XYZ file of C-alpha atoms in Angstrom:
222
model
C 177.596 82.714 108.842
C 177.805 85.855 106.710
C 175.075 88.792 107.178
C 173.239 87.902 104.619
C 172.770 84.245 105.893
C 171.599 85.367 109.020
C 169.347 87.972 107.909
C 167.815 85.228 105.605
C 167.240 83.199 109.274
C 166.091 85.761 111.450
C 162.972 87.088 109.158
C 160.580 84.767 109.027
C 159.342 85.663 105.632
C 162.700 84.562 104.000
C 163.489 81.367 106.220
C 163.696 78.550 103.999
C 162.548 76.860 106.642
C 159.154 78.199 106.782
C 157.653 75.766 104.810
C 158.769 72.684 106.915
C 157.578 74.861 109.760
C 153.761 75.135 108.302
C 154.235 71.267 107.383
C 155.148 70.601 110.624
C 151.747 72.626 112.385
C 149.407 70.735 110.557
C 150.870 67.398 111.482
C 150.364 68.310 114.759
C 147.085 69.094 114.638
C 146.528 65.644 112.221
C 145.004 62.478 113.878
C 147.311 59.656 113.582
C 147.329 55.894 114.605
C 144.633 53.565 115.920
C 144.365 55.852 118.679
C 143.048 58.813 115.866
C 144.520 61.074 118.113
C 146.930 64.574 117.301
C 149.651 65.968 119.248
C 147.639 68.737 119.855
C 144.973 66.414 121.656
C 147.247 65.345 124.506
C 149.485 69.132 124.056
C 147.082 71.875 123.247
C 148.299 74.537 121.357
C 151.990 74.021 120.701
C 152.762 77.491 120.795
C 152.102 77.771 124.283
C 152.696 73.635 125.860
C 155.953 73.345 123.517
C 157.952 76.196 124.965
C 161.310 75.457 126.342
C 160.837 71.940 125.627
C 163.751 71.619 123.142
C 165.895 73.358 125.379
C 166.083 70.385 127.657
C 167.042 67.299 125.362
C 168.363 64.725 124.757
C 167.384 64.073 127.893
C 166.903 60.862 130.207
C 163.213 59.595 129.744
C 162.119 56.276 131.889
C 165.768 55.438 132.481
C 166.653 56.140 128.318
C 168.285 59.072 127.051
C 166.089 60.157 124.388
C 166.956 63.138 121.875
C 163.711 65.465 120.359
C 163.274 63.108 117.494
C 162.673 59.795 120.061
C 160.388 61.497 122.048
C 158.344 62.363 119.505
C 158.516 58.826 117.812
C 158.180 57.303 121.748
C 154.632 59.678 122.093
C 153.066 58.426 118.558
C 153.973 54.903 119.590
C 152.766 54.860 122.996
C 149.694 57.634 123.124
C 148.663 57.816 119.228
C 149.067 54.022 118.311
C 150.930 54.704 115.096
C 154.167 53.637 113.357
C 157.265 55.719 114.132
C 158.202 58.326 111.978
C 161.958 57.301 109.815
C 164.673 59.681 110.581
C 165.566 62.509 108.294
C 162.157 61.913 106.779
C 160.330 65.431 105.567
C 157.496 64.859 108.185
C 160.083 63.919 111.286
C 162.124 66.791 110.415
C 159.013 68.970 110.042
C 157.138 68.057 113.544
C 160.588 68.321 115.388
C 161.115 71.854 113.836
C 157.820 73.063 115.072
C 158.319 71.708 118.366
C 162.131 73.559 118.456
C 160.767 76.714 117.044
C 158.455 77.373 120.198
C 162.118 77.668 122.420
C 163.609 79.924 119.764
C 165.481 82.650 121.633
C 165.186 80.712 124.824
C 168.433 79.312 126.534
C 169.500 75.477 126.459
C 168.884 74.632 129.454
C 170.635 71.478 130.019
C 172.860 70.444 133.125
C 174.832 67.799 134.262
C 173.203 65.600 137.058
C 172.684 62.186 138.610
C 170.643 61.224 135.674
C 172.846 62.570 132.604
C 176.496 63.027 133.617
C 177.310 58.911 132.017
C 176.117 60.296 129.467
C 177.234 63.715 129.233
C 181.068 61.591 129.598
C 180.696 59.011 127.350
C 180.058 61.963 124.237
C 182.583 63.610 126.084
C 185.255 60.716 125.486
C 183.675 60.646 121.844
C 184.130 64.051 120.709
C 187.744 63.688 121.710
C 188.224 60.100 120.848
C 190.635 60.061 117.306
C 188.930 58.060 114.515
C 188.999 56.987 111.255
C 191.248 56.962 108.736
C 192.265 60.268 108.608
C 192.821 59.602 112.908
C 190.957 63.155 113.916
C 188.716 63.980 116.582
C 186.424 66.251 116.504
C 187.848 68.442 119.419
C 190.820 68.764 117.210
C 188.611 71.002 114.530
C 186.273 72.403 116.870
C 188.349 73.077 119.766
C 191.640 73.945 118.605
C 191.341 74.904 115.207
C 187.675 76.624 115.490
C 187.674 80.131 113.410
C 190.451 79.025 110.938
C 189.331 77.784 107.558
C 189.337 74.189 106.248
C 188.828 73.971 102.573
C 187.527 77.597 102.728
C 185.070 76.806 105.171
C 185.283 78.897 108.630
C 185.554 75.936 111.330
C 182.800 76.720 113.848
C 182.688 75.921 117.667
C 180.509 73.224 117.367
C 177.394 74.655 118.663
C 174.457 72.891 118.057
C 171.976 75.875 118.763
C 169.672 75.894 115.504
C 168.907 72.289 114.389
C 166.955 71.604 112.750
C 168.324 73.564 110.427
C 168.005 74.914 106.409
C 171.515 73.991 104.960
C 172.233 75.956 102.105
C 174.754 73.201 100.966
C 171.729 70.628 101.214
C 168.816 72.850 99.935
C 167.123 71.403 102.784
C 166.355 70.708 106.305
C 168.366 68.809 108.150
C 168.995 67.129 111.673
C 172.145 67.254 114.064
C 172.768 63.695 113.589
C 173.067 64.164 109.598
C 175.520 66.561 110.560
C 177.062 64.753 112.320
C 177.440 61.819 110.198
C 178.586 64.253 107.563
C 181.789 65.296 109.669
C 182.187 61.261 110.172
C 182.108 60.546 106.943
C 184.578 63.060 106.413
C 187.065 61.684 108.069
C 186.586 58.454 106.582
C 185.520 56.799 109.494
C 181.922 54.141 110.005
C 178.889 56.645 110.922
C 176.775 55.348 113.675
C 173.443 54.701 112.183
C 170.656 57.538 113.163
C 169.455 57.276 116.497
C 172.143 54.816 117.661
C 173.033 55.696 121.561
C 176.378 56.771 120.678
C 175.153 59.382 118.545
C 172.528 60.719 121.068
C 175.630 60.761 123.562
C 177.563 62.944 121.281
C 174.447 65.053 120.941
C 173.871 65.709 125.093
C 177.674 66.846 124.887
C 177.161 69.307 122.392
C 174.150 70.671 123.856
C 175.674 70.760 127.160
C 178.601 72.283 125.873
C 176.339 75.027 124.364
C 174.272 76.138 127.596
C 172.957 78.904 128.174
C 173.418 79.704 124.566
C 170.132 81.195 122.533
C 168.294 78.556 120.229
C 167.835 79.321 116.704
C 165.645 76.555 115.071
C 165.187 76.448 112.254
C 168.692 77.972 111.865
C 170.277 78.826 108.460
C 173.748 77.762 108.200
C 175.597 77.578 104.896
């Protein structure tokens, strides 16, 4: 990202995000489900209950590894009695920005144990894995080729420190898995759907990969 892209991400004033972020407080203050309870009923204020809490998924959750998005979906279920929300949606997107922007600046925090490291291997074994029709993996863009250009593009590392993010490409938010996806799709190989386990595999890896490293949702990327 340029200086000008990064400028527009660290004020707050000029984060295209912002909006999602406001969208995202209210819904947790709203009463949802049959339960006509709000996030903020079991959390308190999120500013203060919610930070660090992204730093730490996907992460293993009653014997599941769940990413930022499930847990939220698993609490309305559970606690608030009320449908999950679809992936990608505005209001998913939204609530899981809020919830990442209270560990902004805070290190990922994830590490390998007892619990994860199946997991942590198996998006290991994916993110090198060759596939699709154009037989790449993604370790051979973001590994050996990172800081060249494809297409005119810088390659990055692969760091998923900011999502969600503001794509400039997409004029809006977006999640890692769409990202993901998007790089799938690019190499004209079958996506796994959003949420599948594979994908929340891949995600642990990346995050994992990128510990220790700041957080920066909502990011800006181009």
């Amino acid at each position: 990202m340029g200086p000008e892209t990064r400028a527009m991400q660290d004020d707050e004033t000029t984060n295209p995000a912002l909006f999602s972020l406001l969208d995202g407080e209210a819904l947790w203050k709203r009463a949802e489900g049959a339960s006509a309870v709000a996030c903020a009923g079991c959390h308190g204020d999120g500013r203060e209950s919610m930070q660090g809490v992204a730093t730490r998924y996907p992460r293993v959750v009653g014997g599941k590894l769940m990413n930022l998005e499930q847990r939220i979906n698993a609490c309305r279920v559970e606690r608030q009695k009320a449908a999950p929300i679809p992936y990608e949606s505005k209001e998913l997107l939204a609530l899981t920005a809020y919830v990442g922007r209270q560990s902004r600046g805070l290190p990922i925090a994830i590490e390998a144990d007892a619990t994860n490291q199946r997991y942590i291997d198996a998006g290991r074994v994916r993110f090198e894995r060759r596939q699709g029709q154009l037989n790449l993996a993604c370790a051979q863009c973001h590994d050996e080729n990172w800081g060249k250009s494809l297409a005119g593009t810088p390659i990055p590392q692969a760091h998923p420190t900011g999502y969600p993010l503001y794509r400039l490409e997409w004029q809006s938010l977006g999640s890692l898995e769409r990202r993901l996806r998007n790089c799938m799709i690019g190499v004209r190989a079958e996506p796994y759907t959003y949420g599948a386990p594979e994908m929340v595999e891949l995600e642990l890896y990346l995050m994992w990969r990128a510990r220790g490293m700041k957080l920066e949702t909502p990011a800006v990327r181009p």
